PDB file of C-alpha atoms in Angstrom:
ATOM      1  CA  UNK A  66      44.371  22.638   1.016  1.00  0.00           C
ATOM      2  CA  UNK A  67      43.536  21.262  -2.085  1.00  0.00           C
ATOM      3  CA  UNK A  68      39.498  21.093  -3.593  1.00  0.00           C
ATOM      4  CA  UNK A  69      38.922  17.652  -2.581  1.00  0.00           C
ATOM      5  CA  UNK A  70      40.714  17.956   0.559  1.00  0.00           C
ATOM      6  CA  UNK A  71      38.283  20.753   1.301  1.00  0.00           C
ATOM      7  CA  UNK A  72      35.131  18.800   0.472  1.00  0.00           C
ATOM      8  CA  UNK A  73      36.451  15.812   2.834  1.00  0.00           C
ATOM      9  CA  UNK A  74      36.910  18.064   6.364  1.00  0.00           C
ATOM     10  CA  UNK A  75      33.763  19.914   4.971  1.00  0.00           C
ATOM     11  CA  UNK A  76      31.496  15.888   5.123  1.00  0.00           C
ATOM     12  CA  UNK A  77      33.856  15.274   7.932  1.00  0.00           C
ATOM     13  CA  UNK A  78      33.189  18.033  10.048  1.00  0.00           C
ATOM     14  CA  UNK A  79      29.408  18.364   9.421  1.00  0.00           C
ATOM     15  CA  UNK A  80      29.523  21.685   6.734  1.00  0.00           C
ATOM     16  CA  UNK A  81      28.042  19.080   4.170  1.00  0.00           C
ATOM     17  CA  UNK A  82      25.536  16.845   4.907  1.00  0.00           C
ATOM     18  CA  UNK A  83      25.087  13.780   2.569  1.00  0.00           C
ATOM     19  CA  UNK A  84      21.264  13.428   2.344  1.00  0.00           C
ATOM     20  CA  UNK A  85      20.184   9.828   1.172  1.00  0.00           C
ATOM     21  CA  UNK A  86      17.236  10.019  -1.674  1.00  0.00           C
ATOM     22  CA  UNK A  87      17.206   6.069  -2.088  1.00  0.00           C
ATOM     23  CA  UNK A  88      14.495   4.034  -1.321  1.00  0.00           C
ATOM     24  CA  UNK A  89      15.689   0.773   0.596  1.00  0.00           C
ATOM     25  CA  UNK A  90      15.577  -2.215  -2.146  1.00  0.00           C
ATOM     26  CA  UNK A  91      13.632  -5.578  -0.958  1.00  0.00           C
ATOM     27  CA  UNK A  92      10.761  -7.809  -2.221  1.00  0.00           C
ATOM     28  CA  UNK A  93       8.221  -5.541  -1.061  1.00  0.00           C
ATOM     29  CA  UNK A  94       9.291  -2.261  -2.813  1.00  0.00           C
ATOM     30  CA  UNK A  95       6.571  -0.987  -4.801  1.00  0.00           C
ATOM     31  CA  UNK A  96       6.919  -1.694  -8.676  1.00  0.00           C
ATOM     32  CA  UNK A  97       4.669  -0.484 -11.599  1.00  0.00           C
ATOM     33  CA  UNK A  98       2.021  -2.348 -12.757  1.00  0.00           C
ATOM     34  CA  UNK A  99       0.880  -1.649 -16.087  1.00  0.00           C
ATOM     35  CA  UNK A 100      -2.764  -2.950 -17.180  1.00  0.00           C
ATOM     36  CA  UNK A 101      -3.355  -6.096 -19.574  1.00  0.00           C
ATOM     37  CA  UNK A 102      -2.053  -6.771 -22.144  1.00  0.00           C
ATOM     38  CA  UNK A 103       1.284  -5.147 -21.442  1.00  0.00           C
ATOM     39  CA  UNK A 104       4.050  -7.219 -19.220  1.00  0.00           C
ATOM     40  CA  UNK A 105       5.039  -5.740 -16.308  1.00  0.00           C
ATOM     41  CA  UNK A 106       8.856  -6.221 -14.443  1.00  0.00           C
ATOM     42  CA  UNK A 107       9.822  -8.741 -11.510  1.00  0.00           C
ATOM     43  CA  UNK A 108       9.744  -7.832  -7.934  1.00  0.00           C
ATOM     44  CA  UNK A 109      13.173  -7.752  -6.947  1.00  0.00           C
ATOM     45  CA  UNK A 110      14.481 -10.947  -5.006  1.00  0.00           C
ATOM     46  CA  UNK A 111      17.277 -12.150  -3.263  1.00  0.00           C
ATOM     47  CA  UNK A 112      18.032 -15.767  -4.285  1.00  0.00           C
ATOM     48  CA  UNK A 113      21.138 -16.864  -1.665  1.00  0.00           C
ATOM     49  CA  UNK A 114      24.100 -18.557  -2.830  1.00  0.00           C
ATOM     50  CA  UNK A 115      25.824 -19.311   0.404  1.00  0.00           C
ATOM     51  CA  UNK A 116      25.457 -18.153   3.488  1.00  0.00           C
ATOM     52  CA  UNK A 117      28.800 -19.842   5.700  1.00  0.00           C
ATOM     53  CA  UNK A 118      27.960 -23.579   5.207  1.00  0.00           C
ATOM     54  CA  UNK A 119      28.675 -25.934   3.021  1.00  0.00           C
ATOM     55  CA  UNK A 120      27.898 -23.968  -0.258  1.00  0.00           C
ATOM     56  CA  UNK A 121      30.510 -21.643   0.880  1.00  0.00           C
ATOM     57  CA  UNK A 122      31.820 -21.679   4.863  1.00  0.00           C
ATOM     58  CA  UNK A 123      33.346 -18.261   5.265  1.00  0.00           C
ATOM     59  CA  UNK A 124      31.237 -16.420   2.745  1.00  0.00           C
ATOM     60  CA  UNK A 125      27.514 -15.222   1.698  1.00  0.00           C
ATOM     61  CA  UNK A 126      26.323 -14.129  -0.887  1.00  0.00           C
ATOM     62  CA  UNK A 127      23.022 -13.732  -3.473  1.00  0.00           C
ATOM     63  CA  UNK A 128      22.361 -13.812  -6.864  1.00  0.00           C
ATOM     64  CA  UNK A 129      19.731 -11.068  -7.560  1.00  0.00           C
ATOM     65  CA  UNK A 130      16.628 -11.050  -9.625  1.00  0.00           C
ATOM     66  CA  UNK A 131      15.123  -7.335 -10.617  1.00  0.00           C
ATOM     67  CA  UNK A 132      13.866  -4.991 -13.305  1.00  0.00           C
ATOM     68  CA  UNK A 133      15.923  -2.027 -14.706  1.00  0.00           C
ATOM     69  CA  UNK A 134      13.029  -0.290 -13.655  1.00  0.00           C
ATOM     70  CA  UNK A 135      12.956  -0.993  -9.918  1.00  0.00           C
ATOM     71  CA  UNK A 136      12.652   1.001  -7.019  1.00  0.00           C
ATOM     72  CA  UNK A 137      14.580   3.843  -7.162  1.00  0.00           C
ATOM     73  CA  UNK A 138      15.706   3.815 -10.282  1.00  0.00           C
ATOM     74  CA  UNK A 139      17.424   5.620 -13.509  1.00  0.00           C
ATOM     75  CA  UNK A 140      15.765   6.091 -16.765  1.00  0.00           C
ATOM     76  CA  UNK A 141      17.819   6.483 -20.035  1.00  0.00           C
ATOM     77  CA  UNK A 142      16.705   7.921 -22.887  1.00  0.00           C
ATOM     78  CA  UNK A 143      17.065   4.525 -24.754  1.00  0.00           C
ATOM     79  CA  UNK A 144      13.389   3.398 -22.774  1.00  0.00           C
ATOM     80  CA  UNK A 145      11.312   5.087 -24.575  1.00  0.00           C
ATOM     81  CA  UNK A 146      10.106   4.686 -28.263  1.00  0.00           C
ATOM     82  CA  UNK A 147      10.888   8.443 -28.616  1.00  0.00           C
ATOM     83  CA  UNK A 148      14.734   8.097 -27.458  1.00  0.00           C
ATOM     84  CA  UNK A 149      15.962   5.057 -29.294  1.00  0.00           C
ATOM     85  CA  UNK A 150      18.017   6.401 -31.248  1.00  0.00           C
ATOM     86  CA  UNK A 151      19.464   8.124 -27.314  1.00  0.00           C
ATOM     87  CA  UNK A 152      21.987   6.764 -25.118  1.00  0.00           C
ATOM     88  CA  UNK A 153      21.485   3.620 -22.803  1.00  0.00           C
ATOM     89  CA  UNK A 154      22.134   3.737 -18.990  1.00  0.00           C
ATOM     90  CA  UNK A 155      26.168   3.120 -19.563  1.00  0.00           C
ATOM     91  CA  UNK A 156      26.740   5.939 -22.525  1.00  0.00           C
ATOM     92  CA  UNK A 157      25.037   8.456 -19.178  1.00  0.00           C
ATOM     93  CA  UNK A 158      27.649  11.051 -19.178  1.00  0.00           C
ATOM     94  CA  UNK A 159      29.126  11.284 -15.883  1.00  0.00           C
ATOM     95  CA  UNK A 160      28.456  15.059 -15.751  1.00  0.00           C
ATOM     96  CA  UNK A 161      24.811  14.047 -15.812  1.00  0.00           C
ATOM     97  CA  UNK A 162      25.425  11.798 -12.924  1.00  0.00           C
ATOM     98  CA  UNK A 163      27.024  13.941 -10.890  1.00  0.00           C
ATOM     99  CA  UNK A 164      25.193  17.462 -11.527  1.00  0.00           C
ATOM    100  CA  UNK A 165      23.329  20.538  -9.495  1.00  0.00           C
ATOM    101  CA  UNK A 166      20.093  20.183  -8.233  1.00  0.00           C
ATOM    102  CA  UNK A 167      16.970  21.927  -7.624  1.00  0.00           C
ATOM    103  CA  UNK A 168      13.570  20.907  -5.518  1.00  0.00           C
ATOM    104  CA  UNK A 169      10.375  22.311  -7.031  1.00  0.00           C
ATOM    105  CA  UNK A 170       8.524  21.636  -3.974  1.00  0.00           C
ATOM    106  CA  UNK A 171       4.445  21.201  -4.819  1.00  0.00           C
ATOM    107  CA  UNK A 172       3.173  19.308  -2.126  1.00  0.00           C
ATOM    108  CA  UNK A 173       0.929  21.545  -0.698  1.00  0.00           C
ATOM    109  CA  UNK A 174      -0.860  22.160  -3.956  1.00  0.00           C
ATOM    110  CA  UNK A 175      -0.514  17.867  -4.567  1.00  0.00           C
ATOM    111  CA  UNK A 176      -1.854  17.895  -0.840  1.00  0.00           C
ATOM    112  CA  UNK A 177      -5.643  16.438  -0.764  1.00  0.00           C
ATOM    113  CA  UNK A 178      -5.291  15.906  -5.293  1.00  0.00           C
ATOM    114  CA  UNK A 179      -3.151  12.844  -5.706  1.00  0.00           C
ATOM    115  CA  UNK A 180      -4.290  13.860  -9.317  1.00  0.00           C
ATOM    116  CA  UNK A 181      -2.157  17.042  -9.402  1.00  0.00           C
ATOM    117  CA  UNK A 182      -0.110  17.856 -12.199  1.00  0.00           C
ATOM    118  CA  UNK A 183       2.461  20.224 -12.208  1.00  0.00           C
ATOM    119  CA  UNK A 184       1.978  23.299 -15.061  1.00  0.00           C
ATOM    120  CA  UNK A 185       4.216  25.277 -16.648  1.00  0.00           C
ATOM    121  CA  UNK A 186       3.488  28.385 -14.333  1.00  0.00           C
ATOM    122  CA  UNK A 187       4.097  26.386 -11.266  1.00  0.00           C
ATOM    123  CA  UNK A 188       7.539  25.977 -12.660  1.00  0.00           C
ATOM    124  CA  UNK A 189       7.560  30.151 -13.668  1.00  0.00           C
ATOM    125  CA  UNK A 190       6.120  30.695 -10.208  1.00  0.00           C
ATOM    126  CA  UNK A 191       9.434  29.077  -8.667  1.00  0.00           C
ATOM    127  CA  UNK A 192      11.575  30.703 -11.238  1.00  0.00           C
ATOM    128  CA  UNK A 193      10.039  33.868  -9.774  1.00  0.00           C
ATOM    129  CA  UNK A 194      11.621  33.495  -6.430  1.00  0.00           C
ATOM    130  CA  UNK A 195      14.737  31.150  -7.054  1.00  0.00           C
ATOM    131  CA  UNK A 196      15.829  32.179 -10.764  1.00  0.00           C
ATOM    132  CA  UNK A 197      16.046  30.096 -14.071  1.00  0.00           C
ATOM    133  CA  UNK A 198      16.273  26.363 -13.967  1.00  0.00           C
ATOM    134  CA  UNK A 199      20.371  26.020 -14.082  1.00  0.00           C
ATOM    135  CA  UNK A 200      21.616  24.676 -17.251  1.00  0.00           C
ATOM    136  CA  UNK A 201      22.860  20.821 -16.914  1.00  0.00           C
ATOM    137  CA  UNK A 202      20.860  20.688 -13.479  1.00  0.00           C
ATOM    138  CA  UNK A 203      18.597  18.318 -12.215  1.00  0.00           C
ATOM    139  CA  UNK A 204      14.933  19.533 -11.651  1.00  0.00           C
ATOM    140  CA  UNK A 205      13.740  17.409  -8.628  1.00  0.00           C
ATOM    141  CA  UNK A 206       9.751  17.604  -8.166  1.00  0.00           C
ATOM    142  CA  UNK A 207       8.752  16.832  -4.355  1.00  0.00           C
ATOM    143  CA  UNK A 208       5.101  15.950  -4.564  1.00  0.00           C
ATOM    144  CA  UNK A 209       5.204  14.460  -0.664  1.00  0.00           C
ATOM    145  CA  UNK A 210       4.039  11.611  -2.521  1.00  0.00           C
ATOM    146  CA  UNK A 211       7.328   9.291  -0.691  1.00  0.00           C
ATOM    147  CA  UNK A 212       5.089   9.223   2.563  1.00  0.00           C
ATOM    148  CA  UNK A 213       3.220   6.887   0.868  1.00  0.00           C
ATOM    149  CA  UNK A 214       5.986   4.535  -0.490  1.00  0.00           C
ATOM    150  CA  UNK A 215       6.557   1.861   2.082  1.00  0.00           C
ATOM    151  CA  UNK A 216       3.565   0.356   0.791  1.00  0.00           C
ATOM    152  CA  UNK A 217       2.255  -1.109  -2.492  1.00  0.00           C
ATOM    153  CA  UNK A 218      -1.252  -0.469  -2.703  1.00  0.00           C
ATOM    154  CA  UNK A 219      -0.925   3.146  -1.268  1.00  0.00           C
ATOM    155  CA  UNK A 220       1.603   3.972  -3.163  1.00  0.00           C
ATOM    156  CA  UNK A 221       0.059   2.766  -6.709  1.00  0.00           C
ATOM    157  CA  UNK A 222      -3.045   4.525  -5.290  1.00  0.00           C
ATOM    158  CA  UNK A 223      -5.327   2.277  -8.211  1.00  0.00           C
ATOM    159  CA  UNK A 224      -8.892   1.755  -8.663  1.00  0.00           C
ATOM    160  CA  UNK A 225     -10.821   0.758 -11.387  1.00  0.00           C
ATOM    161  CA  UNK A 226     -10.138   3.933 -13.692  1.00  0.00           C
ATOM    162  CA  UNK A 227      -6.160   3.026 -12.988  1.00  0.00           C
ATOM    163  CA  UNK A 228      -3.885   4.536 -10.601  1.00  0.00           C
ATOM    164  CA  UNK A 229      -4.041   7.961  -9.085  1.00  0.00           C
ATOM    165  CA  UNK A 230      -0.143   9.792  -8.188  1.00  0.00           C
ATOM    166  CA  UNK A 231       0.988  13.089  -8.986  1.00  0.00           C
ATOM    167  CA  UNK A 232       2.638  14.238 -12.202  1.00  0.00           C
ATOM    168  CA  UNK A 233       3.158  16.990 -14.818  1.00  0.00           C
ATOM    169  CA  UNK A 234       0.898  18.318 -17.308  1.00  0.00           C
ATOM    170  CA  UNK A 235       1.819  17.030 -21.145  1.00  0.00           C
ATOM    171  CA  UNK A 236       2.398  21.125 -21.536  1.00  0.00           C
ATOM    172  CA  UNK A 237       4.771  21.465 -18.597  1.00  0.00           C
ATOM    173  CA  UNK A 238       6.333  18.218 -19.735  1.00  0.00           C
ATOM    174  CA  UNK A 239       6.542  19.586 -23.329  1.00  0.00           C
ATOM    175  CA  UNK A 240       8.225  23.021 -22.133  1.00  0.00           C
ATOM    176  CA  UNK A 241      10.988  21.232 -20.014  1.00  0.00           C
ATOM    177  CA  UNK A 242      12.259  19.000 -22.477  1.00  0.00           C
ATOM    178  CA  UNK A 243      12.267  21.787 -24.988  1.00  0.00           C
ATOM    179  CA  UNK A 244      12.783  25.031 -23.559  1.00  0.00           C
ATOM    180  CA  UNK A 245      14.624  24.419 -20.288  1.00  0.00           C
ATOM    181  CA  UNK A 246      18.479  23.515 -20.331  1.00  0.00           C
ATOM    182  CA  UNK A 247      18.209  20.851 -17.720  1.00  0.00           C
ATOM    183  CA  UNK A 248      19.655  16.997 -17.577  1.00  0.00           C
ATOM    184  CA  UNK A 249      16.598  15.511 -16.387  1.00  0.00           C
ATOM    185  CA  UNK A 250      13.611  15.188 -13.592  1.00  0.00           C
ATOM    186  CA  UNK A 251      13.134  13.256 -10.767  1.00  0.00           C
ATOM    187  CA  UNK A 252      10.224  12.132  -9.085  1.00  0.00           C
ATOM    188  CA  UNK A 253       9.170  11.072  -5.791  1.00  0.00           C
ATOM    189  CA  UNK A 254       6.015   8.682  -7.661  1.00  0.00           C
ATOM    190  CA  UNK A 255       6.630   5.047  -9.329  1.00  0.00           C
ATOM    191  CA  UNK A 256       7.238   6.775 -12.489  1.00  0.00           C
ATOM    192  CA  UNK A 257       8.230   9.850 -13.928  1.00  0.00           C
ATOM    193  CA  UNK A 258       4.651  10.588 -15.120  1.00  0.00           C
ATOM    194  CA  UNK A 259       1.449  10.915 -13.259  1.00  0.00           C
ATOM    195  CA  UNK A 260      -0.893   7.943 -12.662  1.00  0.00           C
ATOM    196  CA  UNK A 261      -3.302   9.630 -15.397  1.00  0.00           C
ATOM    197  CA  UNK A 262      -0.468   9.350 -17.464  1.00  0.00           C
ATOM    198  CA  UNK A 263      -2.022   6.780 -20.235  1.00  0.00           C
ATOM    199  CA  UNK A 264      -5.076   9.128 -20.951  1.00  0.00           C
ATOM    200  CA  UNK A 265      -2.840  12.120 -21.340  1.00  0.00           C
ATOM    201  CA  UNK A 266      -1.785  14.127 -24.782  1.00  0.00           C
ATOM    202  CA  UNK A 267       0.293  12.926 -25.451  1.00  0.00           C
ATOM    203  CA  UNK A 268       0.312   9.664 -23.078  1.00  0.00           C
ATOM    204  CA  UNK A 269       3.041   9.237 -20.756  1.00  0.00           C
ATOM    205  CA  UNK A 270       4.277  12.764 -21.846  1.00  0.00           C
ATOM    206  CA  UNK A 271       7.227  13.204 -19.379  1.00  0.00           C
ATOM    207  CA  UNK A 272       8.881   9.651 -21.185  1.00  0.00           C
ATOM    208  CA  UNK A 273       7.942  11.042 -24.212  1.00  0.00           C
ATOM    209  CA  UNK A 274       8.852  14.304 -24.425  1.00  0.00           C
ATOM    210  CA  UNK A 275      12.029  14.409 -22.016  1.00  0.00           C
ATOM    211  CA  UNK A 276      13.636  11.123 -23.079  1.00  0.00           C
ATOM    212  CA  UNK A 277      12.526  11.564 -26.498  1.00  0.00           C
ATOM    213  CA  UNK A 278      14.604  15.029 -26.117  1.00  0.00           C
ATOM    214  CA  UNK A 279      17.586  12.876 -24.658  1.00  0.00           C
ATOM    215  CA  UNK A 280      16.973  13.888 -21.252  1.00  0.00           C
ATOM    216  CA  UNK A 281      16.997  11.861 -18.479  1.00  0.00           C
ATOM    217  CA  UNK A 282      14.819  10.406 -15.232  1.00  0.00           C
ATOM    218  CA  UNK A 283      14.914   9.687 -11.552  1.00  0.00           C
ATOM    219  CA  UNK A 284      12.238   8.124  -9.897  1.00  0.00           C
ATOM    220  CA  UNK A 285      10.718   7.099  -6.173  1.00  0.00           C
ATOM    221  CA  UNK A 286      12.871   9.453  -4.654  1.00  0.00           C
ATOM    222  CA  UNK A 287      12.809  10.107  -0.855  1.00  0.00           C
ATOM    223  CA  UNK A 288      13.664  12.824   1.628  1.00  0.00           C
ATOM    224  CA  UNK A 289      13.601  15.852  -1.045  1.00  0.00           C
ATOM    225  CA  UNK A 290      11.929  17.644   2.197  1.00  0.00           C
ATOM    226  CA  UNK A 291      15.661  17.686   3.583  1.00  0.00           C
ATOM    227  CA  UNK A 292      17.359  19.466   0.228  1.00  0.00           C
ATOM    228  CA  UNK A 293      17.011  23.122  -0.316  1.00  0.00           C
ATOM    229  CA  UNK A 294      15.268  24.642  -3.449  1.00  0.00           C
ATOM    230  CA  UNK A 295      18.703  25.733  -4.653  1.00  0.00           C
ATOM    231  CA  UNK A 296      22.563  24.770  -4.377  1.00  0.00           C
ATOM    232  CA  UNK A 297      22.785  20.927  -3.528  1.00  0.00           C
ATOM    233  CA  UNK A 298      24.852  18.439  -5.788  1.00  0.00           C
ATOM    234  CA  UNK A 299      22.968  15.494  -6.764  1.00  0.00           C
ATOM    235  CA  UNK A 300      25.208  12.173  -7.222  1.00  0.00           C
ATOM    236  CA  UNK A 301      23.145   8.954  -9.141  1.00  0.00           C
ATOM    237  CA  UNK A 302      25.044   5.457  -9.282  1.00  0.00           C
ATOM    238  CA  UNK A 303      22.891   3.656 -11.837  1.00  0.00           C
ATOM    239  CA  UNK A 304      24.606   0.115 -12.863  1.00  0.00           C
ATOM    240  CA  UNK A 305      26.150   1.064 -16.176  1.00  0.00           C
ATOM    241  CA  UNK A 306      24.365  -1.782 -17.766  1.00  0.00           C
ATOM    242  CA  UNK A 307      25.474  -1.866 -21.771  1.00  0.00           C
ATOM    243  CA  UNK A 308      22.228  -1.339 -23.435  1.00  0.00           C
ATOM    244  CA  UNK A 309      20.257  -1.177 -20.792  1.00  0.00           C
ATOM    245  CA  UNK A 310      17.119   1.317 -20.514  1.00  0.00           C
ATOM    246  CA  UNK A 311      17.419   2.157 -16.926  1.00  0.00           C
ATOM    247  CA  UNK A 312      18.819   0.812 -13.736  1.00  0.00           C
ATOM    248  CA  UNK A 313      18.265   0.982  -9.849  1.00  0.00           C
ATOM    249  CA  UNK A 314      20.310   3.554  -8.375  1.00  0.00           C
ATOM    250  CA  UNK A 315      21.555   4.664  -5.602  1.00  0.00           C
ATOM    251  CA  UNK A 316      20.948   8.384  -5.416  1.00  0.00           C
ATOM    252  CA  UNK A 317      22.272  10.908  -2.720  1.00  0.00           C
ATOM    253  CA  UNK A 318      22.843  14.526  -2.339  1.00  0.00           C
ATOM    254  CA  UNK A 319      25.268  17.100  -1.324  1.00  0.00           C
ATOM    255  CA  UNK A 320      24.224  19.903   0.676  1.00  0.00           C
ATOM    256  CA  UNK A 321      26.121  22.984   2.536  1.00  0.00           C
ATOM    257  CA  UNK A 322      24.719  23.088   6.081  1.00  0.00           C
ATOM    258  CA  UNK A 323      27.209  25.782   6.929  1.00  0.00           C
ATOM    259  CA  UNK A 324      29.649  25.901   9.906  1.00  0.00           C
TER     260      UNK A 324
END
């Protein structure tokens, strides 16, 4: 039986379970909101074409209207000031796209501190136990920040000193995108970085370190509970939009349940 063969029986017959780490896309998904004077992106919206009548009898269909940085969504390097010289969402290679994975999982530290940020010896701590971040992997960061995600205002977690979500310290940030061999980071939060983010050293240090060190992002990931720390296969469909800085993605992993 050949490789592929192999992998189909093993999805057919239960030995790998395809775990879904997308966030369902409508109006209501929660988007980033950056303060004045900075723009912010659309919610998404469906805007119907036809829908079998007299625009179109047999068919339906929708023009759509979102932000590259939607929901769950890919970041190129290309987004930040720091990668523009990097790759846009279309030049991803597909051997980041379809790449090991590993879940970090910090929620009970996050628990109660939607301030937490993830340090460097967190990372060492789970290096302890699990062994070195694989080269070309994909370090996935469960804060259980996603139980908050069906809804805007809980999600964005704001008040008047800005918005309050788990993240990684500029040093952690700062080691991964320079001492680490992996492709990129995903998130369970609106963004790669922590709601803090803008008063941080520097600010927004997970976009500016890792993309600025051609590394990628993931973000508003869900169901990271169901993945082990080690061994699944992470697959990302981002639109390969030429010279875009991101897309929405549909993002899914592979993982060996066993016989």
């Amino acid at each position: 039986m050949s490789l592929l063969a192999e992998l189909s029986a093993a999805i057919t017959g239960g030995g790998i379970e395809v775990v879904d780490l997308t966030a369902p896309l409508t109006s209501s998904t929660p988007i980033l909101q950056l303060p004045e004077p900075f723009a912010n992106t659309i919610p998404f919206r469906l805007e119907e074409i036809s829908r079998y009548d007299e625009r179109g009898p047999r068919w339906y269909w929708n023009d759509i209207h979102t932000g590259e940085h939607t929901g769950t969504h890919f970041d190129a390097p290309v987004h930040w000031l720091s990668g523009k010289d990097g790759l846009d969402v279309s030049q991803a290679p597909l051997s980041t796209l379809v790449a090991p994975a590993v879940v970090l999982d910090a929620s009970a530290k996050a628990e109660g501190n939607p301030d937490f940020l993830l340090s460097v010896d967190d990372v060492r701590e789970w290096e302890s136990e699990h062994g070195a971040l694989p080269a070309g992997a994909w370090l996935l960061y469960r804060s259980g920040w996603d139980v908050h995600s069906g809804d805007q205002d809980e999600f964005l977690n704001a008040d008047e000193s800005g918005s309050h979500t788990p993240g990684i310290s500029p040093e952690c940030a700062k080691w991964l995108a320079e001492e680490t061999p992996i492709a990129g980071l995903g998130v369970e939060t609106v963004g790669t970085d922590a709601g803090q983010a803008p008063g941080l050293d520097p600010a927004f240090p997970c976009h500016e370190l890792l993309l600025g060190a051609g590394k990628f992002g993931l973000t508003q990931l869900r169901n990271l509970a169901n993945l082990p720390a080690t061994g699944a296969m992470l697959v990302i469909s981002p639109l390969p939009i030429v010279g875009g800085s991101g897309s929405p993605a549909r993002v899914f992993a592979l993982v060996e349940r066993g016989a």
